mmCIF file of C-alpha atoms (C1' of nucleotides) in Angstrom:
data_model
loop_
_atom_site.group_PDB
_atom_site.id
_atom_site.type_symbol
_atom_site.label_atom_id
_atom_site.label_comp_id
_atom_site.label_asym_id
_atom_site.label_seq_id
_atom_site.Cartn_x
_atom_site.Cartn_y
_atom_site.Cartn_z
ATOM 1 C CA MET Q 1 -104.433 36.221 184.020
ATOM 2 C CA ASN Q 2 -102.438 35.703 180.893
ATOM 3 C CA GLY Q 3 -101.202 38.878 179.259
ATOM 4 C CA VAL Q 4 -101.437 37.517 175.724
ATOM 5 C CA LEU Q 5 -104.905 37.680 174.218
ATOM 6 C CA GLU Q 6 -105.049 34.243 172.630
ATOM 7 C CA ALA Q 7 -102.743 32.058 174.653
ATOM 8 C CA ARG Q 8 -105.470 29.403 174.799
ATOM 9 C CA PRO Q 9 -107.017 29.223 171.347
ATOM 10 C CA ALA Q 10 -110.515 27.875 170.860
ATOM 11 C CA LEU Q 11 -110.908 24.214 170.062
ATOM 12 C CA GLY Q 12 -110.406 23.159 166.458
ATOM 13 C CA GLU Q 13 -112.536 20.720 164.513
ATOM 14 C CA LEU Q 14 -110.227 17.802 165.228
ATOM 15 C CA GLU Q 15 -110.136 18.502 168.938
ATOM 16 C CA ARG Q 16 -113.910 18.851 169.071
ATOM 17 C CA GLU Q 17 -114.415 15.478 167.397
ATOM 18 C CA VAL Q 18 -111.943 13.707 169.632
ATOM 19 C CA ILE Q 19 -113.504 15.258 172.716
ATOM 20 C CA GLU Q 20 -116.960 14.231 171.589
ATOM 21 C CA LEU Q 21 -115.714 10.676 171.121
ATOM 22 C CA PHE Q 22 -114.638 10.569 174.736
ATOM 23 C CA VAL Q 23 -117.833 12.263 175.891
ATOM 24 C CA ARG Q 24 -119.744 9.346 174.352
ATOM 25 C CA MET Q 25 -117.428 6.865 176.016
ATOM 26 C CA ALA Q 26 -117.934 8.585 179.357
ATOM 27 C CA ASP Q 27 -121.664 8.256 178.833
ATOM 28 C CA VAL Q 28 -121.384 4.509 178.220
ATOM 29 C CA LEU Q 29 -119.240 4.147 181.323
ATOM 30 C CA SER Q 30 -121.654 6.224 183.425
ATOM 31 C CA LEU Q 31 -119.108 8.930 184.046
ATOM 32 C CA PRO Q 32 -119.934 12.642 184.022
ATOM 33 C CA ARG Q 33 -119.763 14.308 180.647
ATOM 34 C CA SER Q 34 -117.095 16.699 181.899
ATOM 35 C CA VAL Q 35 -114.819 13.751 182.685
ATOM 36 C CA GLY Q 36 -114.997 12.699 179.048
ATOM 37 C CA GLU Q 37 -114.363 16.240 177.875
ATOM 38 C CA ILE Q 38 -111.303 16.651 180.038
ATOM 39 C CA TYR Q 39 -109.813 13.303 179.119
ATOM 40 C CA GLY Q 40 -110.441 13.974 175.425
ATOM 41 C CA LEU Q 41 -108.756 17.350 175.624
ATOM 42 C CA LEU Q 42 -105.738 15.891 177.403
ATOM 43 C CA PHE Q 43 -105.603 12.951 175.013
ATOM 44 C CA ILE Q 44 -105.290 15.131 171.945
ATOM 45 C CA ALA Q 45 -103.217 17.898 173.523
ATOM 46 C CA SER Q 46 -99.586 18.176 172.479
ATOM 47 C CA ASP Q 47 -98.471 19.414 175.870
ATOM 48 C CA PRO Q 48 -99.454 18.959 179.503
ATOM 49 C CA LEU Q 49 -102.358 21.153 180.580
ATOM 50 C CA CYS Q 50 -103.284 22.630 183.937
ATOM 51 C CA LEU Q 51 -106.692 22.990 185.533
ATOM 52 C CA ASP Q 52 -107.210 26.455 184.112
ATOM 53 C CA ASP Q 53 -106.177 25.366 180.616
ATOM 54 C CA CYS Q 54 -108.891 22.717 180.701
ATOM 55 C CA ARG Q 55 -111.479 24.955 182.279
ATOM 56 C CA ILE Q 56 -111.012 27.748 179.761
ATOM 57 C CA ARG Q 57 -110.715 25.658 176.628
ATOM 58 C CA LEU Q 58 -113.705 23.492 177.526
ATOM 59 C CA ASN Q 59 -115.654 26.409 178.948
ATOM 60 C CA ILE Q 60 -116.690 24.579 182.101
ATOM 61 C CA SER Q 61 -116.576 25.666 185.722
ATOM 62 C CA LYS Q 62 -113.656 25.419 188.084
ATOM 63 C CA GLY Q 63 -115.602 23.011 190.288
ATOM 64 C CA SER Q 64 -116.355 20.603 187.460
ATOM 65 C CA THR Q 65 -112.805 20.741 186.270
ATOM 66 C CA SER Q 66 -111.407 20.017 189.694
ATOM 67 C CA GLN Q 67 -113.852 17.157 190.221
ATOM 68 C CA GLY Q 68 -113.259 15.745 186.759
ATOM 69 C CA LEU Q 69 -109.494 15.720 187.183
ATOM 70 C CA LYS Q 70 -109.920 14.041 190.557
ATOM 71 C CA ILE Q 71 -112.008 11.253 189.036
ATOM 72 C CA LEU Q 72 -109.556 10.753 186.174
ATOM 73 C CA ARG Q 73 -106.684 10.578 188.646
ATOM 74 C CA SER Q 74 -108.640 8.106 190.792
ATOM 75 C CA PHE Q 75 -108.420 5.383 188.192
ATOM 76 C CA GLY Q 76 -105.155 6.388 186.606
ATOM 77 C CA ALA Q 77 -106.498 7.773 183.331
ATOM 78 C CA ILE Q 78 -104.254 10.822 183.658
ATOM 79 C CA ARG Q 79 -100.849 11.519 185.137
ATOM 80 C CA THR Q 80 -99.492 14.670 186.714
ATOM 81 C CA VAL Q 81 -96.306 16.041 185.282
ATOM 82 C CA TYR Q 82 -93.946 18.394 187.018
ATOM 83 C CA ILE Q 83 -93.102 21.591 185.198
ATOM 84 C CA PRO Q 84 -90.094 23.387 186.682
ATOM 85 C CA GLY Q 85 -90.774 26.909 187.850
ATOM 86 C CA ASP Q 86 -94.538 26.520 187.834
ATOM 87 C CA ARG Q 87 -96.502 25.635 190.891
ATOM 88 C CA LYS Q 88 -99.617 24.566 189.082
ATOM 89 C CA ASP Q 89 -100.305 20.885 188.527
ATOM 90 C CA TYR Q 90 -100.071 19.802 184.899
ATOM 91 C CA TYR Q 91 -101.689 16.720 183.438
ATOM 92 C CA VAL Q 92 -101.235 14.368 180.521
ATOM 93 C CA ALA Q 93 -103.499 11.537 179.417
ATOM 94 C CA GLU Q 94 -102.397 8.028 180.215
ATOM 95 C CA THR Q 95 -102.542 6.127 176.948
ATOM 96 C CA SER Q 96 -101.942 2.584 178.094
ATOM 97 C CA LEU Q 97 -105.301 0.882 177.728
ATOM 98 C CA ARG Q 98 -104.174 -1.781 180.132
ATOM 99 C CA LYS Q 99 -103.515 0.746 182.881
ATOM 100 C CA ILE Q 100 -106.723 2.687 182.337
ATOM 101 C CA ALA Q 101 -108.918 -0.397 182.069
ATOM 102 C CA SER Q 102 -107.501 -2.043 185.151
ATOM 103 C CA GLY Q 103 -107.721 1.188 187.099
ATOM 104 C CA PHE Q 104 -111.316 1.631 186.027
ATOM 105 C CA ALA Q 105 -112.181 -1.965 186.812
ATOM 106 C CA GLY Q 106 -110.635 -1.798 190.244
ATOM 107 C CA GLU Q 107 -112.210 1.500 191.114
ATOM 108 C CA GLN Q 108 -115.647 1.370 189.484
ATOM 109 C CA ILE Q 109 -116.478 -2.287 188.794
ATOM 110 C CA GLN Q 110 -114.981 -4.398 191.561
ATOM 111 C CA PRO Q 111 -117.030 -2.668 194.282
ATOM 112 C CA HIS Q 112 -120.235 -3.639 192.477
ATOM 113 C CA VAL Q 113 -119.107 -7.201 191.938
ATOM 114 C CA HIS Q 114 -118.139 -7.388 195.578
ATOM 115 C CA SER Q 115 -121.403 -6.052 196.947
ATOM 116 C CA GLY Q 116 -123.274 -8.359 194.580
ATOM 117 C CA LYS Q 117 -121.372 -11.269 196.035
ATOM 118 C CA GLU Q 118 -122.326 -10.199 199.538
ATOM 119 C CA ARG Q 119 -125.956 -9.833 198.600
ATOM 120 C CA ILE Q 120 -126.099 -13.296 197.075
ATOM 121 C CA ALA Q 121 -124.543 -14.715 200.238
ATOM 122 C CA ARG Q 122 -127.265 -12.961 202.227
ATOM 123 C CA ILE Q 123 -129.920 -14.422 199.954
ATOM 124 C CA ARG Q 124 -128.459 -17.860 200.473
ATOM 125 C CA GLU Q 125 -128.750 -17.400 204.245
ATOM 126 C CA ILE Q 126 -132.346 -16.299 204.030
ATOM 127 C CA LEU Q 127 -133.173 -19.279 201.887
ATOM 128 C CA ASP Q 128 -131.395 -21.739 204.171
ATOM 129 C CA GLN Q 129 -133.791 -21.014 207.019
ATOM 130 C CA TYR Q 130 -136.838 -21.276 204.828
ATOM 131 C CA SER Q 131 -139.084 -24.213 204.118
ATOM 132 C CA GLY Q 132 -142.027 -24.449 201.788
ATOM 133 C CA ASP Q 133 -143.342 -26.214 198.746
ATOM 134 C CA ASP Q 134 -141.105 -24.191 196.460
ATOM 135 C CA ARG Q 135 -137.962 -24.620 198.518
ATOM 136 C CA GLU Q 136 -136.336 -26.900 195.987
ATOM 137 C CA LEU Q 137 -137.152 -24.631 193.061
ATOM 138 C CA LEU Q 138 -135.807 -21.596 194.913
ATOM 139 C CA ASP Q 139 -132.639 -23.494 195.746
ATOM 140 C CA GLU Q 140 -132.042 -24.067 192.068
ATOM 141 C CA LYS Q 141 -132.595 -20.422 191.271
ATOM 142 C CA ILE Q 142 -130.186 -19.179 193.899
ATOM 143 C CA GLU Q 143 -127.652 -21.737 192.780
ATOM 144 C CA HIS Q 144 -128.053 -20.280 189.332
ATOM 145 C CA LEU Q 145 -127.300 -16.826 190.731
ATOM 146 C CA GLU Q 146 -124.211 -18.099 192.510
ATOM 147 C CA ASN Q 147 -123.103 -19.609 189.250
ATOM 148 C CA TRP Q 148 -123.469 -16.301 187.391
ATOM 149 C CA GLN Q 149 -121.606 -14.548 190.149
ATOM 150 C CA LYS Q 150 -118.675 -16.927 189.892
ATOM 151 C CA ARG Q 151 -118.522 -16.643 186.136
ATOM 152 C CA ALA Q 152 -118.547 -12.848 186.305
ATOM 153 C CA SER Q 153 -115.773 -12.837 188.897
ATOM 154 C CA LYS Q 154 -113.591 -15.062 186.803
ATOM 155 C CA ALA Q 155 -114.329 -13.243 183.575
ATOM 156 C CA LEU Q 156 -113.301 -9.802 184.795
ATOM 157 C CA PRO Q 157 -109.540 -10.408 185.028
ATOM 158 C CA LEU Q 158 -109.591 -12.297 181.753
ATOM 159 C CA ILE Q 159 -111.341 -9.421 180.034
ATOM 160 C CA LEU Q 160 -108.669 -7.080 181.308
ATOM 161 C CA LYS Q 161 -105.975 -9.349 179.888
ATOM 162 C CA LEU Q 162 -107.887 -9.507 176.646
ATOM 163 C CA ILE Q 163 -108.204 -5.746 176.282
ATOM 164 C CA GLY Q 164 -104.955 -4.714 177.839
ATOM 165 C CA GLY Q 165 -102.781 -6.852 175.635
ATOM 166 C CA MET V 1 -160.360 -7.223 189.152
ATOM 167 C CA ASN V 2 -159.580 -10.294 191.179
ATOM 168 C CA GLY V 3 -162.319 -11.383 193.543
ATOM 169 C CA VAL V 4 -159.975 -12.871 196.118
ATOM 170 C CA LEU V 5 -158.512 -10.350 198.557
ATOM 171 C CA GLU V 6 -154.918 -11.547 198.581
ATOM 172 C CA ALA V 7 -154.363 -13.190 195.240
ATOM 173 C CA ARG V 8 -151.112 -11.255 194.876
ATOM 174 C CA PRO V 9 -149.364 -11.322 198.236
ATOM 175 C CA ALA V 10 -146.816 -8.687 199.141
ATOM 176 C CA LEU V 11 -143.169 -9.389 198.454
ATOM 177 C CA GLY V 12 -141.320 -11.523 200.973
ATOM 178 C CA GLU V 13 -137.814 -10.933 202.278
ATOM 179 C CA LEU V 14 -136.256 -13.295 199.779
ATOM 180 C CA GLU V 15 -138.015 -11.712 196.839
ATOM 181 C CA ARG V 16 -137.060 -8.228 197.990
ATOM 182 C CA GLU V 17 -133.396 -9.172 198.228
ATOM 183 C CA VAL V 18 -133.345 -10.807 194.810
ATOM 184 C CA ILE V 19 -135.113 -7.844 193.260
ATOM 185 C CA GLU V 20 -132.676 -5.437 194.842
ATOM 186 C CA LEU V 21 -129.811 -7.477 193.432
ATOM 187 C CA PHE V 22 -131.165 -6.978 189.932
ATOM 188 C CA VAL V 23 -131.925 -3.331 190.584
ATOM 189 C CA ARG V 24 -128.212 -2.848 191.297
ATOM 190 C CA MET V 25 -127.302 -4.731 188.158
ATOM 191 C CA ALA V 26 -129.667 -2.568 186.123
ATOM 192 C CA ASP V 27 -127.937 0.468 187.545
ATOM 193 C CA VAL V 28 -124.506 -0.802 186.482
ATOM 194 C CA LEU V 29 -125.861 -1.523 183.003
ATOM 195 C CA SER V 30 -127.507 1.918 182.752
ATOM 196 C CA LEU V 31 -130.975 0.439 182.557
ATOM 197 C CA PRO V 32 -133.975 1.921 184.347
ATOM 198 C CA ARG V 33 -134.495 0.740 187.879
ATOM 199 C CA SER V 34 -137.925 -0.637 186.989
ATOM 200 C CA VAL V 35 -136.329 -2.951 184.432
ATOM 201 C CA GLY V 36 -134.234 -4.473 187.192
ATOM 202 C CA GLU V 37 -137.245 -4.795 189.459
ATOM 203 C CA ILE V 38 -139.319 -6.567 186.856
ATOM 204 C CA TYR V 39 -136.577 -8.948 185.833
ATOM 205 C CA GLY V 40 -135.836 -9.752 189.486
ATOM 206 C CA LEU V 41 -139.477 -10.482 190.187
ATOM 207 C CA LEU V 42 -139.766 -12.752 187.164
ATOM 208 C CA PHE V 43 -136.468 -14.437 187.971
ATOM 209 C CA ILE V 44 -137.590 -15.507 191.426
ATOM 210 C CA ALA V 45 -141.240 -16.163 190.583
ATOM 211 C CA SER V 46 -142.415 -19.752 190.536
ATOM 212 C CA ASP V 47 -144.932 -19.105 187.767
ATOM 213 C CA PRO V 48 -145.271 -16.863 184.747
ATOM 214 C CA LEU V 49 -146.553 -13.375 185.586
ATOM 215 C CA CYS V 50 -148.581 -10.899 183.553
ATOM 216 C CA LEU V 51 -148.213 -7.135 183.360
ATOM 217 C CA ASP V 52 -150.681 -6.530 186.158
ATOM 218 C CA ASP V 53 -149.007 -9.083 188.417
ATOM 219 C CA CYS V 54 -145.742 -7.180 188.043
ATOM 220 C CA ARG V 55 -147.320 -3.771 188.373
ATOM 221 C CA ILE V 56 -149.205 -4.624 191.559
ATOM 222 C CA ARG V 57 -146.492 -6.592 193.318
ATOM 223 C CA LEU V 58 -143.817 -4.010 192.538
ATOM 224 C CA ASN V 59 -146.147 -1.082 193.076
ATOM 225 C CA ILE V 60 -145.129 0.738 189.923
ATOM 226 C CA SER V 61 -147.236 2.315 187.205
ATOM 227 C CA LYS V 62 -148.736 0.615 184.203
ATOM 228 C CA GLY V 63 -146.587 2.739 181.900
ATOM 229 C CA SER V 64 -143.337 1.779 183.592
ATOM 230 C CA THR V 65 -144.314 -1.848 183.624
ATOM 231 C CA SER V 66 -145.187 -1.859 179.943
ATOM 232 C CA GLN V 67 -141.958 -0.053 179.071
ATOM 233 C CA GLY V 68 -139.873 -2.290 181.285
ATOM 234 C CA LEU V 69 -141.275 -5.474 179.786
ATOM 235 C CA LYS V 70 -140.648 -4.070 176.308
ATOM 236 C CA ILE V 71 -136.994 -3.399 177.115
ATOM 237 C CA LEU V 72 -136.535 -6.840 178.635
ATOM 238 C CA ARG V 73 -138.111 -8.421 175.557
ATOM 239 C CA SER V 74 -135.885 -6.310 173.295
ATOM 240 C CA PHE V 75 -132.760 -8.128 174.363
ATOM 241 C CA GLY V 76 -134.285 -11.461 175.160
ATOM 242 C CA ALA V 77 -134.065 -11.319 178.944
ATOM 243 C CA ILE V 78 -137.637 -12.565 179.244
ATOM 244 C CA ARG V 79 -139.895 -14.849 177.239
ATOM 245 C CA THR V 80 -143.638 -14.786 176.783
ATOM 246 C CA VAL V 81 -145.524 -17.930 177.629
ATOM 247 C CA TYR V 82 -148.950 -18.887 176.424
ATOM 248 C CA ILE V 83 -151.504 -19.704 179.070
ATOM 249 C CA PRO V 84 -154.596 -21.416 177.665
ATOM 250 C CA GLY V 85 -157.825 -19.644 178.329
ATOM 251 C CA ASP V 86 -156.203 -16.343 179.274
ATOM 252 C CA ARG V 87 -155.693 -13.587 176.819
ATOM 253 C CA LYS V 88 -153.119 -11.718 178.856
ATOM 254 C CA ASP V 89 -149.427 -12.046 178.030
ATOM 255 C CA TYR V 90 -147.456 -13.945 180.630
ATOM 256 C CA TYR V 91 -143.713 -13.746 181.104
ATOM 257 C CA VAL V 92 -140.882 -15.814 182.504
ATOM 258 C CA ALA V 93 -137.254 -14.805 182.973
ATOM 259 C CA GLU V 94 -134.767 -16.186 180.507
ATOM 260 C CA THR V 95 -132.023 -17.769 182.578
ATOM 261 C CA SER V 96 -129.422 -18.566 179.949
ATOM 262 C CA LEU V 97 -126.658 -16.066 180.584
ATOM 263 C CA ARG V 98 -125.401 -16.638 177.081
ATOM 264 C CA LYS V 99 -128.702 -15.573 175.544
ATOM 265 C CA ILE V 100 -129.168 -12.558 177.769
ATOM 266 C CA ALA V 101 -125.594 -11.345 177.397
ATOM 267 C CA SER V 102 -125.552 -11.665 173.638
ATOM 268 C CA GLY V 103 -128.957 -10.016 173.360
ATOM 269 C CA PHE V 104 -127.782 -7.165 175.540
ATOM 270 C CA ALA V 105 -124.537 -6.806 173.648
ATOM 271 C CA GLY V 106 -126.257 -6.719 170.290
ATOM 272 C CA GLU V 107 -128.948 -4.318 171.384
ATOM 273 C CA GLN V 108 -127.180 -1.952 173.788
ATOM 274 C CA ILE V 109 -123.451 -2.197 173.146
ATOM 275 C CA GLN V 110 -122.901 -2.775 169.441
ATOM 276 C CA PRO V 111 -124.583 0.515 168.457
ATOM 277 C CA HIS V 112 -122.118 2.444 170.602
ATOM 278 C CA VAL V 113 -119.138 0.527 169.259
ATOM 279 C CA HIS V 114 -120.400 1.140 165.756
ATOM 280 C CA SER V 115 -120.917 4.873 166.131
ATOM 281 C CA GLY V 116 -117.525 5.116 167.799
ATOM 282 C CA LYS V 117 -116.006 3.440 164.773
ATOM 283 C CA GLU V 118 -117.690 5.956 162.486
ATOM 284 C CA ARG V 119 -116.515 8.865 164.545
ATOM 285 C CA ILE V 120 -112.917 7.677 164.487
ATOM 286 C CA ALA V 121 -113.135 7.301 160.723
ATOM 287 C CA ARG V 122 -114.371 10.896 160.544
ATOM 288 C CA ILE V 123 -111.483 12.022 162.726
ATOM 289 C CA ARG V 124 -109.063 10.245 160.421
ATOM 290 C CA GLU V 125 -110.524 12.130 157.438
ATOM 291 C CA ILE V 126 -110.208 15.466 159.172
ATOM 292 C CA LEU V 127 -106.622 14.721 160.058
ATOM 293 C CA ASP V 128 -105.723 13.570 156.543
ATOM 294 C CA GLN V 129 -106.394 17.015 155.111
ATOM 295 C CA TYR V 130 -104.481 18.782 157.817
ATOM 296 C CA SER V 131 -100.884 19.894 157.915
ATOM 297 C CA GLY V 132 -98.976 21.502 160.728
ATOM 298 C CA ASP V 133 -96.012 21.069 163.004
ATOM 299 C CA ASP V 134 -97.880 18.576 165.125
ATOM 300 C CA ARG V 135 -99.215 16.518 162.232
ATOM 301 C CA GLU V 136 -96.979 13.571 162.977
ATOM 302 C CA LEU V 137 -97.839 13.571 166.680
ATOM 303 C CA LEU V 138 -101.554 13.743 165.914
ATOM 304 C CA ASP V 139 -101.193 10.878 163.458
ATOM 305 C CA GLU V 140 -99.790 8.725 166.215
ATOM 306 C CA LYS V 141 -102.592 9.641 168.561
ATOM 307 C CA ILE V 142 -105.321 8.817 166.064
ATOM 308 C CA GLU V 143 -103.580 5.585 165.217
ATOM 309 C CA HIS V 144 -103.706 4.850 168.902
ATOM 310 C CA LEU V 145 -107.454 5.430 168.878
ATOM 311 C CA GLU V 146 -107.906 3.156 165.882
ATOM 312 C CA ASN V 147 -105.955 0.532 167.732
ATOM 313 C CA TRP V 148 -108.213 0.769 170.787
ATOM 314 C CA GLN V 149 -111.247 0.577 168.558
ATOM 315 C CA LYS V 150 -110.034 -2.605 166.907
ATOM 316 C CA ARG V 151 -109.214 -4.221 170.213
ATOM 317 C CA ALA V 152 -112.640 -3.383 171.627
ATOM 318 C CA SER V 153 -114.359 -4.796 168.540
ATOM 319 C CA LYS V 154 -112.452 -8.031 168.756
ATOM 320 C CA ALA V 155 -112.845 -8.341 172.503
ATOM 321 C CA LEU V 156 -116.627 -8.103 172.546
ATOM 322 C CA PRO V 157 -117.393 -11.498 170.946
ATOM 323 C CA LEU V 158 -114.694 -13.150 173.006
ATOM 324 C CA ILE V 159 -116.165 -11.746 176.188
ATOM 325 C CA LEU V 160 -119.522 -13.185 175.220
ATOM 326 C CA LYS V 161 -117.948 -16.590 174.691
ATOM 327 C CA LEU V 162 -116.197 -16.237 178.008
ATOM 328 C CA ILE V 163 -119.328 -15.377 179.954
ATOM 329 C CA GLY V 164 -121.813 -17.443 178.031
ATOM 330 C CA GLY V 165 -120.003 -20.717 178.440
ATOM 331 C "C1'" DC K 1 -172.136 -3.582 168.939
ATOM 332 C "C1'" DA K 2 -171.672 -1.601 173.672
ATOM 333 C "C1'" DG K 3 -168.810 -2.692 177.241
ATOM 334 C "C1'" DT K 4 -164.677 -4.822 179.132
ATOM 335 C "C1'" DT K 5 -160.027 -6.280 179.248
ATOM 336 C "C1'" DT K 6 -155.395 -5.647 177.995
ATOM 337 C "C1'" DG K 7 -151.568 -3.167 176.691
ATOM 338 C "C1'" DT K 8 -149.163 1.122 174.568
ATOM 339 C "C1'" DT K 9 -148.014 5.937 174.191
ATOM 340 C "C1'" DC K 10 -146.892 10.338 175.711
ATOM 341 C "C1'" DA K 11 -147.166 14.945 178.059
ATOM 342 C "C1'" DG K 12 -146.231 16.487 182.451
ATOM 343 C "C1'" DT K 13 -143.991 15.687 186.775
ATOM 344 C "C1'" DA K 14 -140.823 13.795 189.960
ATOM 345 C "C1'" DC K 15 -136.403 12.476 190.839
ATOM 346 C "C1'" DA K 16 -131.435 11.967 190.610
ATOM 347 C "C1'" DT K 17 -127.167 13.572 188.861
ATOM 348 C "C1'" DT K 18 -124.123 17.098 187.206
ATOM 349 C "C1'" DT K 19 -122.648 21.696 186.953
ATOM 350 C "C1'" DT K 20 -121.961 26.151 188.694
ATOM 351 C "C1'" DG K 21 -120.014 29.708 191.403
ATOM 352 C "C1'" DA K 22 -118.798 31.468 195.536
ATOM 353 C "C1'" DA K 23 -116.619 30.617 199.915
ATOM 354 C "C1'" DC K 24 -112.804 28.499 201.784
ATOM 355 C "C1'" DA K 25 -108.066 26.378 202.639
ATOM 356 C "C1'" DT K 26 -103.386 26.315 201.504
ATOM 357 C "C1'" DT K 27 -99.178 27.708 199.886
ATOM 358 C "C1'" DA K 28 -96.257 30.965 197.624
ATOM 359 C "C1'" DT K 29 -94.493 35.697 196.877
ATOM 360 C "C1'" DG K 30 -92.846 40.297 197.561
ATOM 361 C "C1'" DC C 1 -97.819 40.010 206.863
ATOM 362 C "C1'" DA C 2 -100.880 41.331 203.043
ATOM 363 C "C1'" DT C 3 -101.842 39.851 198.585
ATOM 364 C "C1'" DA C 4 -102.034 36.677 194.870
ATOM 365 C "C1'" DA C 5 -102.242 32.103 192.898
ATOM 366 C "C1'" DT C 6 -103.979 27.568 192.980
ATOM 367 C "C1'" DG C 7 -107.115 24.127 193.984
ATOM 368 C "C1'" DT C 8 -111.129 22.014 196.796
ATOM 369 C "C1'" DT C 9 -115.689 21.805 198.647
ATOM 370 C "C1'" DC C 10 -120.485 22.333 198.789
ATOM 371 C "C1'" DA C 11 -125.181 24.504 198.524
ATOM 372 C "C1'" DA C 12 -128.095 25.893 194.985
ATOM 373 C "C1'" DA C 13 -129.442 25.756 190.168
ATOM 374 C "C1'" DA C 14 -129.599 23.454 185.837
ATOM 375 C "C1'" DT C 15 -130.072 19.458 183.341
ATOM 376 C "C1'" DG C 16 -131.400 14.994 181.875
ATOM 377 C "C1'" DT C 17 -133.864 10.678 182.673
ATOM 378 C "C1'" DA C 18 -137.425 7.766 184.442
ATOM 379 C "C1'" DC C 19 -142.034 7.456 186.193
ATOM 380 C "C1'" DT C 20 -146.878 8.409 186.424
ATOM 381 C "C1'" DG C 21 -151.462 8.495 185.009
ATOM 382 C "C1'" DA C 22 -154.675 9.458 181.743
ATOM 383 C "C1'" DA C 23 -155.962 9.067 176.995
ATOM 384 C "C1'" DC C 24 -155.918 5.949 173.431
ATOM 385 C "C1'" DA C 25 -155.940 1.654 170.408
ATOM 386 C "C1'" DA C 26 -156.911 -3.035 169.748
ATOM 387 C "C1'" DA C 27 -158.957 -7.209 170.634
ATOM 388 C "C1'" DC C 28 -162.145 -9.924 173.006
ATOM 389 C "C1'" DT C 29 -166.895 -10.934 175.164
ATOM 390 C "C1'" DG C 30 -171.680 -11.520 175.874
#
DNA sequence: CAGTTTGTTCAGTACATTTTGAACATTATG
DNA sequence: CATAATGTTCAAAATGTACTGAACAAACTG
């Protein structure tokens, strides 16, 4: 424990607003609230913070903090920094939108796109060994799906270029 | 009630797969599962379906069905069709990706972008009446946020163009 | 106009996800 | 080696969201 009483001061108004901004973003991206809180705190922090810094200032549990940092690391939204003479891990927010977006896309979006692709292929197979009055109509519909799938696949990298600069 | 025993046959393999595809999509888009089910059913159906058709074939409640159809209408993912001599509402899936995507963007994304914009403006105000050692550093960070915000705002319409054709 | 059909709303419940906190593993320190 | 520091994991609890089903409203029907 830290000897000094207020080594980790409570959050100020500015910090609270910034954190809330990222909490909302996390919500949109279907990430846990705590992930948004932690990223927000690191984003606005002047110095690298360790797990306990985050936990205490955000008033969340050790487990959530550990999990949240893991998720943020998983798509490169934060970086660890080495602090000489300290064996804790310290973190800073990655601020390159390109890096974060492409990490997020690769980790959280691509898998969905991929499994969607597989499912459509499966649907195509089912349809191919089917015959009935509506066969032609169904063929058109599945073709339509395949078309959407292709457009989505092509759009994703372009979107990343667009956002990432 | 329908006099015929099997006027609404159970879902076939093809239908189930297509519905599951849209259930996964709904999940990615943070929409209720039932919304995905209903859209999937309408997408693959050969004819317009009414509320009870959906409810019975998907085995979900009247309330969910009503809510789901409302949501799908709200961003133009389905259209109502008039069937002479029947006072029920019938629905078909809208299949223009452009229409669906822009409806979804306007209804479910824009509000978030907008409130994010407001929050960043608020943060800017807070910062402007603040002075401290780290003022300059904070200024840079908030500028960074404003930059992200602008890029997201500009990207959204371009993405729609990109996807919609 | 009483009864039926159709669709909406909403309080309560069911369900899924996140958070907690304690137990555990690992590495450092004296 | 015993103790402390650091971080992870996971079962249980808390939380938030979607679903159900019944009550209701509105519009049609005979």
